[in-house]
XYZ file of C-alpha atoms in Angstrom:
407
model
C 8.361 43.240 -5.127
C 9.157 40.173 -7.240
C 7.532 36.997 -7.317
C 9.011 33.636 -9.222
C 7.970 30.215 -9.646
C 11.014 28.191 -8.319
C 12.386 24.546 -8.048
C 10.928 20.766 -8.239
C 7.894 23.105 -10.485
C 10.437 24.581 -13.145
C 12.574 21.369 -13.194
C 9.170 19.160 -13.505
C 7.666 21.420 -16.100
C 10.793 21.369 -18.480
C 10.819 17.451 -17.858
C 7.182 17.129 -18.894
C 6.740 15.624 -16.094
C 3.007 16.511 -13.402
C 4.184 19.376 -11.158
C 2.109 18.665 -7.830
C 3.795 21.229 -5.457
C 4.045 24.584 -6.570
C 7.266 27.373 -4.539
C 7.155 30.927 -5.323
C 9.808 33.168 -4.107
C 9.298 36.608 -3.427
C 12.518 39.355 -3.675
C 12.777 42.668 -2.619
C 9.619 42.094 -0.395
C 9.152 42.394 3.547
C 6.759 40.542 6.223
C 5.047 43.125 6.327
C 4.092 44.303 2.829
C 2.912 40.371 2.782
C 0.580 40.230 5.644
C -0.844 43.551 4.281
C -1.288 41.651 1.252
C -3.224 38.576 2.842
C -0.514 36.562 3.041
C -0.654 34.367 6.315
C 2.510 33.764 8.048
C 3.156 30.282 8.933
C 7.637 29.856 8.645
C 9.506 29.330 11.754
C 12.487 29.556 10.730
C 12.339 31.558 8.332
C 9.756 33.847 6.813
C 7.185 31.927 4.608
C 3.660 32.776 4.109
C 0.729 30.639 2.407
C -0.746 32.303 -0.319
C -4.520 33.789 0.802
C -6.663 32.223 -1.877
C -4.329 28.952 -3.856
C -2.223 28.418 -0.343
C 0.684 27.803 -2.450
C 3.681 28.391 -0.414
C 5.455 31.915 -1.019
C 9.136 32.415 0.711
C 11.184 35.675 0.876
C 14.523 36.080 -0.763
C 16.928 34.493 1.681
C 20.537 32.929 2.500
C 22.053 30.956 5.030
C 24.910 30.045 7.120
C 26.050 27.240 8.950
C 26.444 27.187 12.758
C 25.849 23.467 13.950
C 25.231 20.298 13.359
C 21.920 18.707 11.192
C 19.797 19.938 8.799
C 18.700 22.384 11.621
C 22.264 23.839 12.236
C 21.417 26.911 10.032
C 21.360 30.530 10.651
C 18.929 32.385 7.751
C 19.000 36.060 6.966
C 16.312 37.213 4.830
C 15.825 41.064 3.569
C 14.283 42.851 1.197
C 18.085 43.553 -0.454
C 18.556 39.919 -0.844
C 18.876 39.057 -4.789
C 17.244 36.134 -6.914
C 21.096 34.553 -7.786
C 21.610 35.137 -4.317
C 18.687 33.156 -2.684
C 19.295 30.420 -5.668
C 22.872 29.826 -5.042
C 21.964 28.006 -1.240
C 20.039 25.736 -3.282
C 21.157 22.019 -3.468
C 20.988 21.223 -7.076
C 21.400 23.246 -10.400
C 18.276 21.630 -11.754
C 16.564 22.876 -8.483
C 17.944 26.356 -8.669
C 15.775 28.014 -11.677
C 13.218 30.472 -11.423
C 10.783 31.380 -13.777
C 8.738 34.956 -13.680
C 5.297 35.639 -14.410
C 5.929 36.583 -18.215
C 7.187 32.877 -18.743
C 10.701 34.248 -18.731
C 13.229 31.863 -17.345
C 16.035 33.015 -14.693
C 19.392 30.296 -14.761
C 22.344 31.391 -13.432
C 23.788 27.973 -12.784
C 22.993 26.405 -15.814
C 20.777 24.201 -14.753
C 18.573 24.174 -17.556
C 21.571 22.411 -19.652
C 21.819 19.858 -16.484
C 18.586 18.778 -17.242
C 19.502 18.802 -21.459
C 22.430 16.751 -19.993
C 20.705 14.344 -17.302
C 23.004 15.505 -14.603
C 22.423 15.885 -10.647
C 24.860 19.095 -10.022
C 25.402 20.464 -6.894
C 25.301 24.432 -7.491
C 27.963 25.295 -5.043
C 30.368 23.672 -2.202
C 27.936 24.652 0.423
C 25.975 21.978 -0.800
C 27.937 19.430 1.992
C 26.411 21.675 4.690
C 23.158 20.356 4.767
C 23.409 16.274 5.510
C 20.175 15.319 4.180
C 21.045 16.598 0.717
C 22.870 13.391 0.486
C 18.988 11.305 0.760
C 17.435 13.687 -1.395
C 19.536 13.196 -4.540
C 19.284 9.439 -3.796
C 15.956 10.313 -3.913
C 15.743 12.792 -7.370
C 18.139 9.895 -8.683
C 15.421 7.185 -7.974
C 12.757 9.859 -9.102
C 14.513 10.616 -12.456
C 15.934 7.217 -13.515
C 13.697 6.667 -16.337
C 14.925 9.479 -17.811
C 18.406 8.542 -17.201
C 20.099 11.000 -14.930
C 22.883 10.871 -13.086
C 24.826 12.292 -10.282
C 28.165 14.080 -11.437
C 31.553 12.746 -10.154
C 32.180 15.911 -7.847
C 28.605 16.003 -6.461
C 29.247 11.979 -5.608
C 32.777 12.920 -3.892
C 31.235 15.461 -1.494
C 28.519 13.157 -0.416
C 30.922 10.399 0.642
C 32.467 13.392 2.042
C 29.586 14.367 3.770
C 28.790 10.165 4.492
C 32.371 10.050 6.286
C 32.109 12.967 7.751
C 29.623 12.198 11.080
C 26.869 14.835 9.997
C 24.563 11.891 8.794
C 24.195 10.868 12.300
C 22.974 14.585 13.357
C 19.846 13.665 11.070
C 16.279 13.351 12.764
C 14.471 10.439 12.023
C 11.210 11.355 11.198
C 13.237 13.105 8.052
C 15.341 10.342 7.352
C 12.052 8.155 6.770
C 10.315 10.972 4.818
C 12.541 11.233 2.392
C 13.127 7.092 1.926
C 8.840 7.104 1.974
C 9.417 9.431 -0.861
C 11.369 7.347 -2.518
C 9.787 4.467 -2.125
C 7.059 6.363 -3.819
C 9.130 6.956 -6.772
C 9.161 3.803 -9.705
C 12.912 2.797 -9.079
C 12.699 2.807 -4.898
C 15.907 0.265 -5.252
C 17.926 2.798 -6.671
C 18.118 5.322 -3.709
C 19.202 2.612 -1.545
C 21.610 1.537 -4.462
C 23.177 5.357 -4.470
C 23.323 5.644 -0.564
C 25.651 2.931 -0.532
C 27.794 4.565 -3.447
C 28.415 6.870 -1.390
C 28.828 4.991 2.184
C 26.077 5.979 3.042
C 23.807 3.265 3.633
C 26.035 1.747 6.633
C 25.196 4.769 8.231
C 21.349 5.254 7.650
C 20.521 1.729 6.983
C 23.196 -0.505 8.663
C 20.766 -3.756 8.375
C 20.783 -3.563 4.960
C 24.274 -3.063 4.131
C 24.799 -5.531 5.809
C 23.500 -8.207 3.759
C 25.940 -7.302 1.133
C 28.721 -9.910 1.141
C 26.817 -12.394 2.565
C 26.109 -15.181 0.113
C 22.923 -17.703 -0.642
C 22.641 -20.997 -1.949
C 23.629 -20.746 -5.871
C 20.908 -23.246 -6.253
C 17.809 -21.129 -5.762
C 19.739 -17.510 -5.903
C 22.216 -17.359 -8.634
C 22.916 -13.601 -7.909
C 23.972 -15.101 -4.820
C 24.797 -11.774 -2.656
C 21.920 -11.699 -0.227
C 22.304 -7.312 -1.188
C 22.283 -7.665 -4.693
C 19.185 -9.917 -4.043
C 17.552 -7.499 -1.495
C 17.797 -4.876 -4.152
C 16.199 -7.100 -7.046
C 13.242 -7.677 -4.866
C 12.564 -4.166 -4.036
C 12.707 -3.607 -7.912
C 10.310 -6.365 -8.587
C 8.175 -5.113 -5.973
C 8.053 -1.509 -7.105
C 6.533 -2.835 -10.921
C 3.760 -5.089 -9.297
C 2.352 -2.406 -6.594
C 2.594 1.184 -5.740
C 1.960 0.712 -2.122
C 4.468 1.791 0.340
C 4.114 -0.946 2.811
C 4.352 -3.918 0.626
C 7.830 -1.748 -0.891
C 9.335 -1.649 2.510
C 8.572 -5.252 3.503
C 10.032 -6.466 0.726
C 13.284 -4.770 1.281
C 13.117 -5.852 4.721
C 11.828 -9.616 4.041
C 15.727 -11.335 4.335
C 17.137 -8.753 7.107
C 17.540 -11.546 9.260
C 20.284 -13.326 6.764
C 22.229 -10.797 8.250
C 22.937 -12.577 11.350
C 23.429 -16.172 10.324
C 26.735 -17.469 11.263
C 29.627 -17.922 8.788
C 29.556 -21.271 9.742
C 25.898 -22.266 8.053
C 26.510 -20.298 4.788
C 25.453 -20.320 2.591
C 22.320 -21.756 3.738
C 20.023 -18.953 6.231
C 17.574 -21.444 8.210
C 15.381 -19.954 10.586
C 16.093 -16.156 8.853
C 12.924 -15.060 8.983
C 11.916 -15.018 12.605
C 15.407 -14.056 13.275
C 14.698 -10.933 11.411
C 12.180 -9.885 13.466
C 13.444 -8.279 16.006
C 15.654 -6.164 13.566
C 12.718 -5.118 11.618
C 11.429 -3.663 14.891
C 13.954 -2.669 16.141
C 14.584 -0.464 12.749
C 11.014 0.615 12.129
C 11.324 1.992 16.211
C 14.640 3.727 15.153
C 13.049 5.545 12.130
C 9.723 6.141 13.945
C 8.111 4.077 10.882
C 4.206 3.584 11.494
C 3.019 0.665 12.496
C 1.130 -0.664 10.147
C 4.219 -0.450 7.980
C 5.796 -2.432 10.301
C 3.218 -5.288 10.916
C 3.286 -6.314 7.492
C 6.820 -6.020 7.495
C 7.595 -8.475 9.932
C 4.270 -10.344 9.044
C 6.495 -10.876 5.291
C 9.796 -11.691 7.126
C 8.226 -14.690 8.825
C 5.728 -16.447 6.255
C 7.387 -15.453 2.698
C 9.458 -19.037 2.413
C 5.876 -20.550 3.595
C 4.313 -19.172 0.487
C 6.824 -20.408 -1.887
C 6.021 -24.097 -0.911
C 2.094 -23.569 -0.671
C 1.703 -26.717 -2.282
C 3.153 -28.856 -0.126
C 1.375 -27.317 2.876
C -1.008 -29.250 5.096
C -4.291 -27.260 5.507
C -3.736 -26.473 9.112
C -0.964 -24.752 8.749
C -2.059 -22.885 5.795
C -4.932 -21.798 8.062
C -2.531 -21.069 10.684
C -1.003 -18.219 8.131
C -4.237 -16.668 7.742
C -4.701 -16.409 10.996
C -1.253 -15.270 11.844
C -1.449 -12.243 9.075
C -5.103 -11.552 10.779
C -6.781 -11.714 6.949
C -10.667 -12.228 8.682
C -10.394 -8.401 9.561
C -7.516 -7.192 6.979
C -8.516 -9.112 4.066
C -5.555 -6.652 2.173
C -3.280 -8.493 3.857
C -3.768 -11.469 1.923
C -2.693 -10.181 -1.167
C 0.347 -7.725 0.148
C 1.828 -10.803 1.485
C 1.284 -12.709 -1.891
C 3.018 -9.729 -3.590
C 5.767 -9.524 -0.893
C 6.611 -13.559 -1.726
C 6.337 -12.836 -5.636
C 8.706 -10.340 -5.712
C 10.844 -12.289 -3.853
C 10.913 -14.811 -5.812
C 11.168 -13.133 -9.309
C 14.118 -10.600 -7.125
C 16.566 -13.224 -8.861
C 19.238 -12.471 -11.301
C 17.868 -14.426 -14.940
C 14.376 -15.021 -12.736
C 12.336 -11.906 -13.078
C 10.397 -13.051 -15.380
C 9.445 -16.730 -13.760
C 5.383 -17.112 -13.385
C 4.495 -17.057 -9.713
C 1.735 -19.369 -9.124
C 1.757 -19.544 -5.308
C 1.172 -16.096 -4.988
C -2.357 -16.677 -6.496
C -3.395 -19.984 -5.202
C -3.011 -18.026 -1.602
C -5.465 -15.514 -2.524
C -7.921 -17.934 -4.583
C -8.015 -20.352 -1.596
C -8.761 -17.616 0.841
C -11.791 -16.151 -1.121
C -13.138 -20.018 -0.943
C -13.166 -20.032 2.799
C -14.456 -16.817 2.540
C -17.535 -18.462 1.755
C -18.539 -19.459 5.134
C -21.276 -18.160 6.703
C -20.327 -17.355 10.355
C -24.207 -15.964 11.488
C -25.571 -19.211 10.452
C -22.637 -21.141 12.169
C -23.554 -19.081 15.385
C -27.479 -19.283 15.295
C -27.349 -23.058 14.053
C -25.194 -23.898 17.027
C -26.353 -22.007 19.699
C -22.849 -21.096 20.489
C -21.346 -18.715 22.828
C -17.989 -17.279 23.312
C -14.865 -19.596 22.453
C -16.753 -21.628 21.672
C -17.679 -19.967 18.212
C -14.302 -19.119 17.506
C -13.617 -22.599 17.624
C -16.506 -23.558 15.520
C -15.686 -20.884 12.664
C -12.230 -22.417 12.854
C -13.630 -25.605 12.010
C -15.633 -24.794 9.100
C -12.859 -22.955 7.599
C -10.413 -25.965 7.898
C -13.279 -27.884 6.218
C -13.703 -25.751 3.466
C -10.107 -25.191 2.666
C -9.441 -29.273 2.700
C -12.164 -29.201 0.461
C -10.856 -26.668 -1.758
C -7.372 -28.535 -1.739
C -9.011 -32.084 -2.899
C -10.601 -29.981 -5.707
């Protein structure tokens, strides 16, 4: 029996980059000469056994064949006669398909070692288009790896608008169509893996409400990228260098979906966008099963983002109004996500990245003020009960925040 270190570890390691998941593939082993080892048997598909003492994941030798439709429409054979080129050749990318041995000694039959010399996402073989969400995970290695320049070869791009045109996209479950997009909204280019899935016509497919907004044009004025895409894309990028956080990265790609159904007839202009991309948010986020809190804040940004760019001309109600709306008295985080959300917005402008963003920070300052209130004293001063405290704390906090505004 033969044990190797294999995939995103190798590739990370000769990138320098932090290897967090560690695969080890074992050849010319057997279930049961595993189990007898203390391996615990936990594949269902296919035999794959966490490791008794590091519960690092440890997979026999194994190959595949296509049978139906999806990710899932695979038939695997593993045995103990099964070879180490073998089991790397069903691989998806060269760079993924290198093994390394105990001794340090480094196993490449695909050259993918020279791949990553060259910055190039290979495919190792044609059976690469059998597996549909192969096209989302290069998007995905192409976001992860952009700082380091990669990029996808011209004959792994033409089978994955193969694959794109080809109806197997739809065959893919959505709880792994949003794992690998929360993956690579994780990564520090998210904008990029949307930017490759429509390369490749895929985005229409996964994400219809975004490709959508490509074509459709804004007010030269205040966006002189003018595509409402191009835009969409700029914000996600701005977003992605002022927070790491997942949920403020999707609501900002999501915070002008509703330009997408404005009429011809008011364009360039989008009024009323943001409620109107509500129900698209939703209706997405239900799609993709995309948790809710996700979600909230999404359509939370859709609605009040334009409200925080004119802050200053606000009357104190309504600014009150917002807090309330975004419920910041018992998610105080929500304050600043939605001042990051507007930011990012507004510096997701062609020859604008750069611009300060003041409003973003006069929303947080001015909630901390009001945060001053004291609502036990309001309560035991008053002898209140019921709404009638609510109203009372509501009171106080307009107060303070008029006061905060005069100062």
């Amino acid at each position: 029996m033969k044990i190797y270190l294999v995939g995103g570890a190798i590739r990370d390691i000769l990138l320098n980059l932090k290897v967090t998941d560690k695969d080890w593939l074992v050849v010319e082993g057997n279930i049961k000469l595993m189990i007898k080892l203390g391996f615990k048997l936990v594949g269902k598909d296919f035999p794959v056994f966490l490791h008794p003492i590091t519960h690092e994941e440890y997979a026999l030798a194994r190959t595949e064949q296509k049978v139906g439709h999806g990710y899932k429409g695979f038939v695997y054979y593993s045995s103990s006669k099964i070879t180490l080129e073998e089991d790397l050749l069903r691989r998806d990318l060269t760079i993924n398909a290198i093994a390394q041995d105990k001794l340090g000694n480094f196993y490449d039959p695909y050259n993918g070692i020279q791949d990553i010399k060259n910055r190039i996402l290979r495919h190792v073989s044609n059976a690469f288009q059998e597996d549909p969400l192969r096209v989302l995970r290069v998007a995905r290695f192409t976001a992860k790896l952009a700082s380091l320049n990669f990029r996808i070869h011209k004959k792994t791009l033409e089978l994955m608008k193969i694959m794109s045109n080809s109806g197997e996209l739809s065959y893919l479950k959505p709880e792994r169509i949003w794992k690998e997009t929360y993956n690579a909204l994780q990564t520090s280019h998210p904008h990029i893996y949307f930017q490759v899935l429509r390369k490749c016509e895929a985005l229409s497919i996964i994400f219809p409400e975004i490709n959508k907004l490509y074509g459709i044009p804004a007010p030269l004025r205040w966006h002189p990228e003018i595509d409402t895409g191009i835009h969409t894309m700029l914000t996600l990028k701005i977003a992605a260098k002022l927070t790491t956080n997942v949920a403020v990265r999707f609501a900002a790609l999501c915070h002008d979906i509703g330009k997408g159904l404005t009429p011809k007839k008011l364009w360039p202009r989008h009024p009323g966008h943001g409620l109107a991309g509500v129900p698209l948010i939703k209706k997405l986020c239900k799609k993709l099963k995309i948790p809710n809190n996700i979600k909230n804040l999404s359509v939370l940004a859709a609605q009040v983002h334009d409200f925080i760019h004119d802050i200053y001309n606000q009357k104190p109600k309504n600014i009150l109004n917002i807090y309330n709306m975004i419920d910041a008295w018992r998610k105080p985080y929500r304050v600043k996500q939605i001042a990051l959300i507007s930011e990012a917005d507004a510096r997701g402008r062609a020859t604008l990245e750069s611009i300060p963003y003041h409003q973003g920070e006069y929303f947080i300052n001015m909630y901390k003020y009001i945060l001053n209130i004291n609502i036990k004293n309001i309560i035991n001063n008053n002898k209140l009960k019921g709404i009638d405290i609510s109203e009372k704390i509501q009171e106080e906090r307009l107060k303070l925040l008029k006061l905060y505004l005069k100062s």
